[in-house]
Coordinates of C-alpha atoms in Angstrom, one line a residue:
Chain A
M1 CA 129.6 -166.3 136.2
T2 CA 131.6 -164.2 133.4
E3 CA 133.1 -161.2 134.0
Q4 CA 131.1 -158.3 133.0
P5 CA 132.9 -155.0 131.7
G6 CA 132.8 -152.4 134.0
W7 CA 129.8 -150.2 132.4
L8 CA 127.8 -152.3 133.6
P9 CA 125.1 -150.6 136.3
Q10 CA 125.2 -154.2 138.3
A11 CA 126.2 -157.4 137.3
H12 CA 126.0 -159.9 140.4
V13 CA 123.7 -159.1 143.0
P14 CA 125.3 -159.8 146.3
V15 CA 123.2 -161.9 149.1
L16 CA 123.5 -160.5 152.7
R17 CA 123.2 -162.0 155.5
L18 CA 121.7 -160.6 158.8
D19 CA 121.5 -163.2 161.5
D20 CA 118.2 -165.2 159.8
V21 CA 117.3 -162.7 157.6
L22 CA 118.8 -162.3 153.7
L23 CA 119.2 -158.8 152.6
V24 CA 119.5 -158.5 148.7
A25 CA 120.0 -154.7 147.1
I26 CA 119.4 -154.3 143.6
Q27 CA 121.3 -151.6 142.2
G28 CA 120.5 -150.1 139.0
D29 CA 119.8 -151.9 136.3
L30 CA 119.8 -155.6 136.3
R31 CA 120.2 -157.7 132.8
D32 CA 117.8 -160.4 132.7
E33 CA 120.0 -163.5 133.2
N34 CA 121.4 -161.9 136.1
A35 CA 117.6 -161.4 137.8
E36 CA 117.4 -165.2 136.9
R37 CA 120.9 -165.8 139.0
L38 CA 119.5 -163.5 141.5
Q39 CA 116.5 -165.7 141.9
Y40 CA 118.4 -168.8 142.2
D41 CA 121.1 -167.3 144.7
V42 CA 118.2 -166.7 147.0
L43 CA 116.8 -169.9 147.1
Q44 CA 120.0 -171.4 147.5
H45 CA 121.1 -168.9 150.7
I46 CA 117.9 -169.9 152.5
A47 CA 118.6 -173.9 151.4
D48 CA 122.3 -173.9 152.4
S49 CA 121.1 -172.5 155.8
P50 CA 117.7 -171.7 157.0
A51 CA 116.4 -168.2 156.9
T52 CA 113.2 -166.7 158.1
G53 CA 112.9 -163.7 156.0
V54 CA 114.3 -162.1 152.4
V55 CA 114.3 -158.3 151.9
I56 CA 114.7 -157.5 148.2
D57 CA 115.7 -153.3 148.7
I58 CA 114.6 -151.9 145.3
S59 CA 115.0 -148.4 146.1
S60 CA 117.8 -147.5 143.4
V61 CA 115.8 -149.5 140.9
E62 CA 114.6 -147.3 137.7
V63 CA 112.7 -149.5 135.9
V64 CA 110.7 -152.6 136.9
D65 CA 109.1 -154.2 134.1
S66 CA 106.8 -157.7 133.6
F67 CA 110.4 -159.5 133.5
L68 CA 111.8 -158.2 136.7
G69 CA 108.3 -158.2 138.2
R70 CA 108.0 -161.9 137.7
V71 CA 111.4 -162.6 138.9
L72 CA 110.7 -160.5 142.2
A73 CA 107.1 -162.4 142.4
E74 CA 108.6 -166.1 141.9
I75 CA 111.6 -165.1 144.6
A76 CA 109.0 -164.5 147.0
A77 CA 106.7 -167.7 146.3
G78 CA 109.8 -170.0 146.1
A79 CA 111.4 -168.6 149.5
E80 CA 107.5 -169.0 151.0
L81 CA 108.1 -172.9 149.9
L82 CA 111.0 -173.2 151.9
A83 CA 109.4 -171.2 154.8
A84 CA 110.7 -167.4 154.7
R85 CA 109.0 -164.3 154.0
T86 CA 110.1 -162.0 151.3
V87 CA 109.5 -158.6 151.8
V88 CA 110.2 -156.0 148.5
A89 CA 111.4 -152.7 149.9
G90 CA 111.5 -149.2 148.9
M91 CA 109.9 -149.4 145.4
R92 CA 109.8 -146.1 144.0
P93 CA 106.4 -144.0 143.4
T94 CA 107.3 -144.0 139.4
V95 CA 108.0 -147.7 139.1
A96 CA 104.7 -148.3 141.3
I97 CA 102.7 -146.1 139.3
T98 CA 104.1 -147.9 136.0
L99 CA 103.2 -151.3 137.5
V100 CA 100.0 -150.3 138.0
E101 CA 99.6 -149.1 134.5
L102 CA 101.0 -152.2 133.1
G103 CA 98.5 -154.1 135.1
L104 CA 101.1 -155.8 137.1
T105 CA 99.9 -155.1 140.9
L106 CA 101.6 -158.3 142.5
T107 CA 99.4 -158.5 145.1
G108 CA 100.7 -161.2 146.7
L109 CA 103.9 -159.8 147.2
R110 CA 104.8 -158.1 151.0
T111 CA 105.8 -154.5 150.3
A112 CA 107.5 -152.1 152.9
L113 CA 108.3 -148.4 152.4
D114 CA 112.3 -149.2 153.1
V115 CA 114.5 -151.8 154.4
Q116 CA 113.9 -150.5 158.2
S117 CA 110.3 -150.9 158.0
A118 CA 110.8 -154.2 156.1
L119 CA 112.8 -155.5 159.0
R120 CA 110.3 -154.6 161.6
M121 CA 107.6 -156.0 159.8
L122 CA 109.7 -159.4 159.1
R123 CA 110.1 -158.8 163.2
E124 CA 106.5 -158.9 164.0
H125 CA 104.9 -160.9 161.7
P126 CA 107.4 -163.8 161.3
A127 CA 107.4 -166.8 159.3
P128 CA 105.9 -169.8 160.4
A129 CA 109.1 -171.8 160.6
A130 CA 110.1 -169.2 163.1
R131 CA 107.5 -169.6 165.6
E132 CA 107.0 -171.8 168.2
H133 CA 103.5 -173.3 167.5
G134 CA 104.7 -173.5 163.6
E135 CA 101.2 -173.2 162.5
R136 CA 100.9 -171.6 158.7
G137 CA 98.3 -169.0 158.1
A138 CA 98.0 -168.0 162.1
Y139 CA 99.6 -164.4 162.1
D140 CA 99.8 -165.0 157.8
Y141 CA 100.2 -161.0 157.3
D142 CA 98.9 -161.1 153.7
R143 CA 98.0 -157.6 152.4
S144 CA 96.3 -159.0 149.5
Chain B
M1 CA 95.6 -144.3 113.2
T2 CA 96.5 -141.4 110.7
T3 CA 99.9 -141.1 109.0
T4 CA 102.6 -139.0 110.1
G5 CA 101.5 -135.5 109.1
P6 CA 103.6 -133.2 107.1
D7 CA 104.4 -130.9 109.8
T8 CA 106.3 -133.1 112.1
H9 CA 109.8 -132.6 112.3
R10 CA 112.2 -135.7 112.9
G11 CA 115.5 -135.8 114.7
S12 CA 118.0 -138.0 113.0
P13 CA 116.7 -141.7 114.3
T14 CA 119.1 -143.9 116.7
C15 CA 119.2 -147.6 115.6
L16 CA 119.9 -150.0 117.8
P17 CA 120.3 -154.3 118.0
I18 CA 118.3 -156.6 119.6
R19 CA 119.8 -159.9 119.9
S20 CA 120.6 -160.3 123.6
D21 CA 119.1 -159.4 127.2
M22 CA 122.3 -156.9 127.4
D23 CA 121.0 -155.1 124.3
L24 CA 118.0 -154.9 126.1
M25 CA 119.8 -153.1 129.1
W26 CA 121.6 -150.8 125.9
I27 CA 117.8 -150.3 124.9
R28 CA 116.3 -149.2 128.3
Q29 CA 119.5 -146.9 128.4
E30 CA 119.1 -144.9 125.2
V31 CA 115.5 -144.9 125.6
R32 CA 116.0 -143.5 128.9
R33 CA 118.6 -141.1 127.6
L34 CA 116.1 -139.6 125.0
A35 CA 113.3 -139.4 127.5
T36 CA 115.5 -137.1 129.7
E37 CA 116.6 -135.1 126.7
V38 CA 113.3 -134.3 125.8
Q39 CA 112.6 -133.2 129.3
F40 CA 109.6 -135.8 130.1
S41 CA 108.3 -136.0 133.7
L42 CA 110.0 -138.8 135.8
V43 CA 106.6 -140.7 135.8
Q44 CA 106.6 -140.7 131.8
Q45 CA 110.3 -141.4 131.3
T46 CA 109.5 -144.5 133.5
K47 CA 106.6 -145.7 131.8
L48 CA 108.3 -145.1 128.0
V49 CA 111.6 -147.3 129.1
T50 CA 109.4 -149.8 130.6
A51 CA 107.4 -149.9 127.7
A52 CA 110.7 -149.9 125.4
S53 CA 111.7 -153.1 127.6
E54 CA 108.7 -155.0 127.2
L55 CA 108.8 -154.5 123.2
A56 CA 112.5 -155.0 123.0
R57 CA 112.0 -157.9 125.0
N58 CA 109.1 -159.2 123.1
T59 CA 111.0 -158.4 119.9
L60 CA 114.0 -160.8 121.4
V61 CA 112.1 -163.6 122.6
H62 CA 109.5 -164.1 119.8
G63 CA 110.9 -162.3 117.2
G64 CA 114.2 -163.9 117.4
G65 CA 116.1 -160.5 117.4
G66 CA 115.5 -157.3 115.3
H67 CA 116.1 -153.9 115.8
M68 CA 115.0 -150.5 117.5
E69 CA 114.7 -147.2 116.0
A70 CA 114.1 -144.2 118.0
T71 CA 113.1 -140.9 116.8
V72 CA 112.6 -137.4 118.5
L73 CA 109.5 -136.0 116.7
H74 CA 109.2 -131.9 116.9
D75 CA 106.9 -129.4 115.3
G76 CA 108.1 -126.2 116.9
V77 CA 105.4 -126.7 119.7
H78 CA 104.9 -130.4 120.6
T79 CA 107.8 -132.9 121.3
A80 CA 107.5 -136.7 121.3
V81 CA 109.5 -139.8 121.3
R82 CA 109.0 -142.5 118.7
L83 CA 110.3 -146.4 119.1
V84 CA 109.5 -148.7 116.5
F85 CA 110.4 -152.2 117.2
A86 CA 110.9 -154.5 114.1
D87 CA 111.9 -158.2 113.7
C88 CA 111.5 -160.7 110.9
G89 CA 110.3 -163.4 113.2
P90 CA 107.1 -165.7 112.8
G91 CA 104.9 -162.8 113.1
I92 CA 101.7 -162.6 114.8
A93 CA 98.6 -164.3 113.4
D94 CA 96.1 -163.3 116.1
V95 CA 97.0 -159.5 117.0
D96 CA 93.7 -159.2 119.1
Q97 CA 94.9 -162.5 120.9
A98 CA 98.3 -161.3 121.5
M99 CA 97.2 -158.0 122.7
S100 CA 95.1 -159.5 125.6
D101 CA 96.0 -159.8 129.1
G102 CA 97.2 -163.2 130.0
Y103 CA 97.9 -164.5 126.8
T104 CA 101.2 -165.6 126.6
S105 CA 103.2 -167.9 124.3
G106 CA 106.6 -167.2 126.3
G107 CA 106.4 -168.1 129.5
G108 CA 105.8 -164.3 131.0
L109 CA 103.1 -162.8 132.7
G110 CA 101.6 -162.1 129.5
L111 CA 101.3 -158.5 129.9
G112 CA 104.1 -157.3 127.4
L113 CA 102.3 -156.2 124.5
G114 CA 98.9 -154.7 125.8
G115 CA 100.8 -153.6 129.2
A116 CA 102.9 -151.8 127.2
R117 CA 100.1 -150.2 125.0
R118 CA 98.5 -148.8 128.2
L119 CA 102.4 -147.1 129.2
V120 CA 102.1 -145.1 126.1
H121 CA 100.1 -142.5 124.0
E122 CA 99.9 -144.0 120.7
F123 CA 100.2 -147.9 119.6
R124 CA 100.4 -149.7 116.3
L125 CA 101.4 -153.2 115.6
E126 CA 101.5 -154.6 111.9
S127 CA 102.0 -158.2 111.4
Q128 CA 101.8 -161.2 109.1
P129 CA 102.7 -164.6 109.3
G130 CA 106.0 -165.3 108.0
R131 CA 106.6 -161.6 107.5
G132 CA 107.6 -160.5 111.0
T133 CA 106.3 -158.0 113.4
T134 CA 106.7 -154.0 113.8
I135 CA 105.5 -152.3 116.8
T136 CA 105.5 -148.5 116.7
V137 CA 104.7 -146.8 119.6
L138 CA 104.7 -142.5 120.2
M139 CA 104.6 -140.6 123.7
W140 CA 104.0 -137.1 123.5
H141 CA 105.7 -134.7 126.2
G142 CA 103.3 -133.7 128.6
G143 CA 100.1 -135.9 127.0
V144 CA 98.8 -135.8 123.9
P145 CA 98.3 -132.6 121.9
P146 CA 94.7 -132.2 121.2
T147 CA 95.0 -131.7 117.4
R148 CA 98.3 -134.0 116.9
Q149 CA 98.4 -137.6 115.9
A150 CA 101.6 -138.2 114.1
L151 CA 102.3 -141.8 114.4
Chain C
M1 CA 125.2 -110.6 92.5
R2 CA 125.4 -112.6 89.2
V3 CA 122.4 -114.4 87.4
S4 CA 123.0 -116.9 84.9
E5 CA 120.5 -116.5 82.0
Q6 CA 119.6 -119.9 81.3
Q7 CA 117.8 -120.0 84.9
I8 CA 115.3 -117.4 83.7
G9 CA 111.7 -118.2 84.6
D10 CA 112.6 -121.3 86.2
E11 CA 110.7 -121.1 89.6
W12 CA 113.4 -123.1 91.9
S13 CA 116.3 -120.7 90.8
S14 CA 114.2 -117.6 91.6
A15 CA 113.9 -118.7 95.2
G16 CA 117.6 -119.8 95.0
Q17 CA 118.0 -116.0 93.5
V18 CA 115.7 -114.5 96.6
G19 CA 117.9 -116.4 99.0
Q20 CA 121.2 -115.0 97.6
A21 CA 119.7 -111.5 97.4
L22 CA 118.1 -111.9 101.0
R23 CA 122.1 -113.1 102.4
H24 CA 123.7 -110.3 100.5
R25 CA 121.1 -107.9 101.8
R26 CA 120.8 -108.8 105.4
E27 CA 122.5 -106.3 107.2
Q28 CA 120.0 -103.5 105.5
I29 CA 116.9 -105.2 105.8
A30 CA 117.4 -106.6 109.5
Q31 CA 118.1 -102.7 110.1
R32 CA 114.7 -101.7 108.6
W33 CA 112.9 -105.1 110.4
A34 CA 114.6 -103.9 113.6
D35 CA 112.2 -100.8 113.5
T36 CA 109.1 -102.6 113.1
P37 CA 106.7 -103.0 115.7
L38 CA 107.1 -106.5 115.9
F39 CA 110.6 -106.8 116.8
R40 CA 110.8 -103.1 118.2
T41 CA 108.4 -104.1 121.0
V42 CA 109.6 -107.7 121.8
F43 CA 113.4 -107.2 121.7
T44 CA 113.3 -104.1 124.1
V45 CA 116.9 -104.6 125.8
S46 CA 118.5 -102.8 123.1
R47 CA 118.3 -102.2 119.3
D48 CA 121.3 -104.7 118.8
E49 CA 119.2 -107.6 120.0
A50 CA 116.4 -106.8 117.8
V51 CA 118.7 -106.2 114.8
E52 CA 120.3 -109.8 115.7
A53 CA 116.9 -111.4 115.9
C54 CA 115.6 -109.8 112.4
K55 CA 119.5 -111.5 111.1
A56 CA 118.3 -114.7 112.6
V57 CA 114.7 -114.8 110.8
L58 CA 116.3 -113.7 107.5
D59 CA 119.1 -116.5 107.4
A60 CA 116.3 -118.8 108.2
L61 CA 113.9 -117.4 105.3
A62 CA 117.4 -117.1 103.1
E63 CA 117.8 -120.9 103.7
V64 CA 114.4 -122.1 103.0
A65 CA 114.4 -120.0 99.9
E66 CA 117.8 -121.8 98.8
A67 CA 116.5 -124.8 99.3
G68 CA 113.3 -124.2 97.0
R69 CA 110.7 -124.6 99.7
V70 CA 109.3 -121.2 99.7
E71 CA 105.9 -122.4 100.1
D72 CA 106.7 -125.0 102.4
V73 CA 105.9 -124.3 106.1
D74 CA 107.7 -127.4 107.3
A75 CA 111.1 -126.3 105.4
P76 CA 113.8 -127.4 108.1
G77 CA 115.2 -123.7 107.7
F78 CA 112.2 -122.8 110.1
F79 CA 113.2 -125.0 112.7
V80 CA 115.8 -122.9 113.9
V81 CA 113.8 -119.5 114.3
R82 CA 110.2 -121.3 115.5
E83 CA 111.0 -120.9 119.0
Q84 CA 112.1 -117.7 118.2
L85 CA 108.9 -116.7 116.4
A86 CA 106.9 -118.4 119.3
R87 CA 108.2 -116.5 121.7
M88 CA 107.5 -113.0 119.5
S89 CA 104.3 -113.7 119.0
A90 CA 103.5 -114.8 122.4
S91 CA 104.8 -111.5 123.6
R92 CA 102.8 -109.7 121.0
A93 CA 99.7 -111.5 122.4
R94 CA 100.1 -110.6 125.7
T95 CA 100.0 -106.8 124.8
G96 CA 96.5 -108.1 123.6
L97 CA 97.2 -108.7 119.7
S98 CA 94.9 -111.0 118.3
P99 CA 96.8 -113.8 116.1
A100 CA 95.2 -112.0 113.1
Q101 CA 96.6 -108.9 113.8
I102 CA 100.0 -110.6 114.7
A103 CA 100.0 -111.8 111.0
G104 CA 99.3 -108.6 110.2
E105 CA 102.8 -107.5 111.5
V106 CA 104.6 -110.4 109.7
A107 CA 103.0 -109.3 106.5
A108 CA 104.3 -105.8 107.3
L109 CA 108.0 -107.3 106.9
R110 CA 107.0 -107.8 103.1
S111 CA 107.5 -104.3 101.7
S112 CA 111.3 -103.4 102.9
A113 CA 112.4 -106.8 101.7
V114 CA 110.6 -106.2 98.5
E115 CA 112.3 -102.2 98.1
H116 CA 115.7 -103.9 98.7
L117 CA 115.2 -107.0 96.3
T118 CA 114.3 -104.8 93.5
A119 CA 117.5 -102.6 94.0
E120 CA 119.4 -106.0 94.5
F121 CA 117.9 -106.9 90.7
E122 CA 118.2 -103.5 89.2
Q123 CA 120.4 -104.6 86.4
E124 CA 118.4 -107.9 85.9
P125 CA 116.4 -108.7 82.8
A126 CA 112.3 -107.9 83.9
A127 CA 111.2 -111.5 83.8
V128 CA 113.9 -112.5 86.4
V129 CA 113.0 -109.2 88.8
H130 CA 109.3 -110.8 88.4
G131 CA 110.5 -114.7 89.4
A132 CA 112.4 -113.3 92.3
L133 CA 109.3 -111.1 93.7
L134 CA 107.1 -114.0 93.1
A135 CA 109.2 -116.2 94.8
L136 CA 109.9 -113.5 97.8
T137 CA 105.9 -113.3 98.0
M138 CA 105.8 -116.6 98.6
L139 CA 108.2 -117.1 101.3
M140 CA 106.8 -113.8 103.1
G141 CA 103.2 -115.6 103.0
T142 CA 104.8 -119.0 104.1
L143 CA 106.4 -117.3 107.4
R144 CA 103.5 -115.3 108.1
L145 CA 101.9 -119.1 108.2
V146 CA 104.2 -120.4 110.2
V147 CA 103.8 -117.3 113.1
M148 CA 100.3 -118.1 112.7
E149 CA 100.9 -121.6 113.4
T150 CA 103.0 -121.2 116.4
A151 CA 100.6 -118.2 118.0
L152 CA 98.2 -120.6 118.2
S153 CA 99.7 -123.5 119.6
D154 CA 101.2 -121.4 122.3
G155 CA 97.5 -120.5 122.9
A156 CA 97.1 -124.0 123.5
E157 CA 100.4 -124.9 125.4
L158 CA 99.3 -121.8 127.9
I159 CA 96.0 -123.4 128.5
N160 CA 97.4 -126.8 129.2
R161 CA 100.4 -125.2 131.5
Q162 CA 97.1 -123.3 133.3
R163 CA 95.1 -126.3 133.7
Q164 CA 98.0 -128.3 134.9
Q165 CA 98.8 -125.8 137.2
L166 CA 95.2 -125.9 138.8
L167 CA 95.2 -129.3 139.2
E168 CA 98.2 -129.4 141.5
V169 CA 97.0 -126.5 143.9
A170 CA 93.4 -128.4 144.0
T171 CA 95.0 -131.5 145.3
P172 CA 97.0 -130.7 148.7
V173 CA 98.5 -133.3 150.6
I174 CA 97.9 -133.4 154.2
K175 CA 100.2 -134.8 157.0
L176 CA 97.6 -135.9 159.5
W177 CA 100.0 -137.7 161.7
D178 CA 103.4 -139.3 161.9
G179 CA 103.3 -141.8 159.1
V180 CA 99.9 -141.0 157.9
V181 CA 99.0 -138.4 155.0
A182 CA 95.7 -137.6 153.4
V183 CA 94.4 -135.8 150.1
P184 CA 91.0 -134.5 150.2
L185 CA 89.6 -134.7 147.2
I186 CA 87.1 -132.1 146.1
G187 CA 85.1 -131.7 142.8
T188 CA 85.3 -134.1 139.7
L189 CA 87.9 -136.8 139.1
D190 CA 89.0 -137.0 135.8
S191 CA 92.1 -138.9 134.2
A192 CA 94.4 -136.1 134.6
R193 CA 93.5 -135.0 138.0
S194 CA 93.8 -138.5 139.0
Q195 CA 97.1 -138.8 137.6
V196 CA 98.1 -135.7 139.8
V197 CA 96.6 -136.8 142.9
M198 CA 98.2 -140.5 142.3
E199 CA 101.2 -138.7 142.0
S200 CA 101.4 -136.0 144.7
L201 CA 100.1 -139.4 147.2
L202 CA 102.7 -141.4 146.3
E203 CA 105.5 -138.6 146.5
A204 CA 104.1 -138.0 150.0
I205 CA 104.2 -141.6 150.9
V206 CA 108.1 -141.7 150.4
A207 CA 108.6 -137.8 151.6
Q208 CA 106.8 -138.0 154.9
Q209 CA 107.9 -142.1 155.3
A210 CA 103.9 -142.6 155.5
Q211 CA 102.9 -146.3 156.5
Y212 CA 98.9 -145.0 155.9
A213 CA 97.5 -142.9 152.9
I214 CA 93.7 -142.0 153.1
L215 CA 92.0 -140.5 150.3
D216 CA 89.0 -138.8 151.5
I217 CA 86.3 -138.5 148.3
T218 CA 83.6 -136.6 150.7
G219 CA 84.2 -133.8 147.8
V220 CA 83.7 -136.1 145.0
P221 CA 80.0 -135.7 143.6
T222 CA 79.9 -138.9 142.1
V223 CA 81.9 -142.1 142.1
D224 CA 81.4 -144.1 138.3
S225 CA 83.1 -147.1 137.2
L226 CA 86.3 -144.5 135.6
V227 CA 86.9 -143.0 139.1
A228 CA 86.5 -146.2 140.8
Q229 CA 89.1 -147.7 138.7
H230 CA 91.6 -144.4 139.6
L231 CA 91.0 -145.2 143.3
M232 CA 91.9 -148.7 142.8
K233 CA 95.2 -147.8 140.9
T234 CA 96.4 -145.7 143.6
V235 CA 95.5 -148.0 146.0
A236 CA 97.5 -150.4 144.4
A237 CA 100.6 -148.1 143.6
A238 CA 100.5 -147.5 147.4
R239 CA 100.8 -150.9 148.2
L240 CA 103.5 -151.9 146.1
M241 CA 105.7 -149.1 147.8
G242 CA 104.8 -150.9 150.8
A243 CA 102.3 -148.3 152.3
E244 CA 98.2 -148.9 153.0
C245 CA 95.7 -146.5 151.3
V246 CA 92.2 -146.0 152.7
V247 CA 89.6 -144.9 151.1
S248 CA 87.3 -142.4 153.2
G249 CA 84.5 -140.2 152.8
V250 CA 81.9 -142.9 151.3
R251 CA 78.8 -141.4 151.6
P252 CA 75.5 -143.7 152.2
A253 CA 74.2 -142.2 148.4
I254 CA 77.6 -143.0 146.9
A255 CA 77.8 -146.7 148.5
Q256 CA 74.6 -147.4 147.1
T257 CA 75.8 -146.3 143.9
I258 CA 78.7 -148.4 144.0
V259 CA 76.6 -151.3 144.9
Q260 CA 74.5 -150.9 142.5
L261 CA 76.9 -150.4 139.4
G262 CA 78.5 -153.5 140.4
L263 CA 82.0 -152.0 141.3
D264 CA 84.7 -154.3 142.8
L265 CA 86.6 -152.2 144.9
G266 CA 88.5 -155.8 145.3
G267 CA 90.3 -155.2 148.5
V268 CA 90.0 -151.5 149.2
V269 CA 89.8 -150.5 152.6
T270 CA 86.9 -147.9 152.7
R271 CA 85.5 -145.9 155.7
A272 CA 82.5 -143.6 156.3
T273 CA 84.6 -140.5 157.7
L274 CA 87.9 -139.3 157.2
A275 CA 88.0 -139.7 160.8
D276 CA 87.2 -143.4 160.8
A277 CA 89.9 -143.7 158.6
L278 CA 92.5 -141.9 160.7
A279 CA 91.6 -144.2 163.8
F280 CA 91.9 -146.8 161.5
A281 CA 95.3 -145.6 160.3
L282 CA 96.6 -145.1 163.8
R283 CA 95.4 -148.4 165.6
G284 CA 97.6 -150.1 162.7
L285 CA 100.2 -148.0 163.7
G286 CA 100.1 -149.1 167.4
V287 CA 99.2 -145.5 168.7
G288 CA 97.0 -145.6 171.7
F289 CA 93.6 -144.6 171.2
G290 CA 90.4 -144.6 173.0
P291 CA 87.4 -145.8 172.1
T292 CA 84.7 -144.1 169.4
S293 CA 81.4 -144.7 169.0
H294 CA 82.2 -145.5 165.1
Q295 CA 85.0 -148.0 164.9
G296 CA 84.5 -149.9 161.3
V297 CA 85.4 -153.2 160.8
V298 CA 88.5 -154.1 158.9
A299 CA 87.0 -155.2 155.8
R300 CA 90.0 -156.9 154.0

């Protein structure tokens, strides 16, 4: 990771761990390179030590274009393969309107109003790996 | 589309290079600044910045880089922001195909061009194979004025 | 003021001379203009204010003339005063004047300008005076066009603004329960209206931390493919934000139309009445709720 000058809104997105949930807060504008790096980091974290959920807080993000939209969808799909659920939290109304107009409805993505609701959602509908029966799909909370 | 009406005043244009993903950030920042300056609503600002991001990435990925020129148009009553993305890349052979949703040649979701068109008020694409691509978009403050079309 | 003999008859230099003359006689002409109804009734705070406004217009005219663009309504010189002219014509229009009458008031400014210019060019040959007056006449005609144009587009702007206000008034977002908001839609849904509905509903979702948003279309007379598309966009945007959107008030006739048109409301939760939609939301929130006669089936 190269050092970024100070004017950059966010160079590197840290991944925090709260028990078995990974918390990622994207602040401000993100460079493509760092978005892809985040995708790698999250999956690496899950692989390193199992997590049942990932919460991506985008309440500070002012613009989500199709690139960042794809990255979010791919993080969710990748995490799913590693038996963790991803919830994207706090999308701004302006961003939601723009994405819909853009044609990017991200139907497979789980969403929540804020981090708190996201954590609650993960608690109430845990990932298959966290359930004792381990049967996929029994509680599948799919909004699409 | 009609040509620029003679009654439209242009502010001095800003020109930014598009050579790396870092430049995309500059472009988003600059377009946001312009959109705020001409007092676009938050939704309009977001749509314009997102469209700019899509188009700049198109210029970078498919055109091999280029530049964006941003101009505030003003005729005394109506205000618009015009963005021109130009590259000297391979050009687009089939414009209709490139504009359609789901069409992708760069590994994205294929929403770039068609999606960007839906976000702005006016959209024009000029391209010839081997001669590069120029995409011009325009967003009016508040919506398209009934009597104006000045791309 | 000096005029070189060689320039006589040259239209460009006539305009330039008019520009210089206007600057030279700026104070006098401004004093005369300040008493005309166009300025006097608009700038009412003080006479000085009116005089300043006159000077601004004179400076603009001088700049346009010096640039040799007396016939060009888009001459850059006008941009500085466009807003002021728009304000003036709007203010005159509010007193009931038609655009033609306002243009007439602008035309009336010419006579005092002509007087001062004639005085300014007293010592010059007739050809110079003639050329200058012609240029001034064209310049004043152009000013009249600029004012006409701002007056007309100002009217259009006003209509737009009122339409926007009406839209916002017509779409109240109501909080039905903790975490449940609703918009009762009444009347025809066009693109502009749908946009306002979408924005206000999504804003309310954030403000009220609402997990459920209800779009009630009981008062919408018909649902065509465009309306359906708008509804689906709103539902999709709410979902992206983490809220569930329910469309209620789907009357049998509308349900029939939707089926006949082959419209795909893909995955949108619909309910017959607002009450049913509220019941659906409350169940989703885990609020204790007695059995009702009309519980719908979740159509996911």
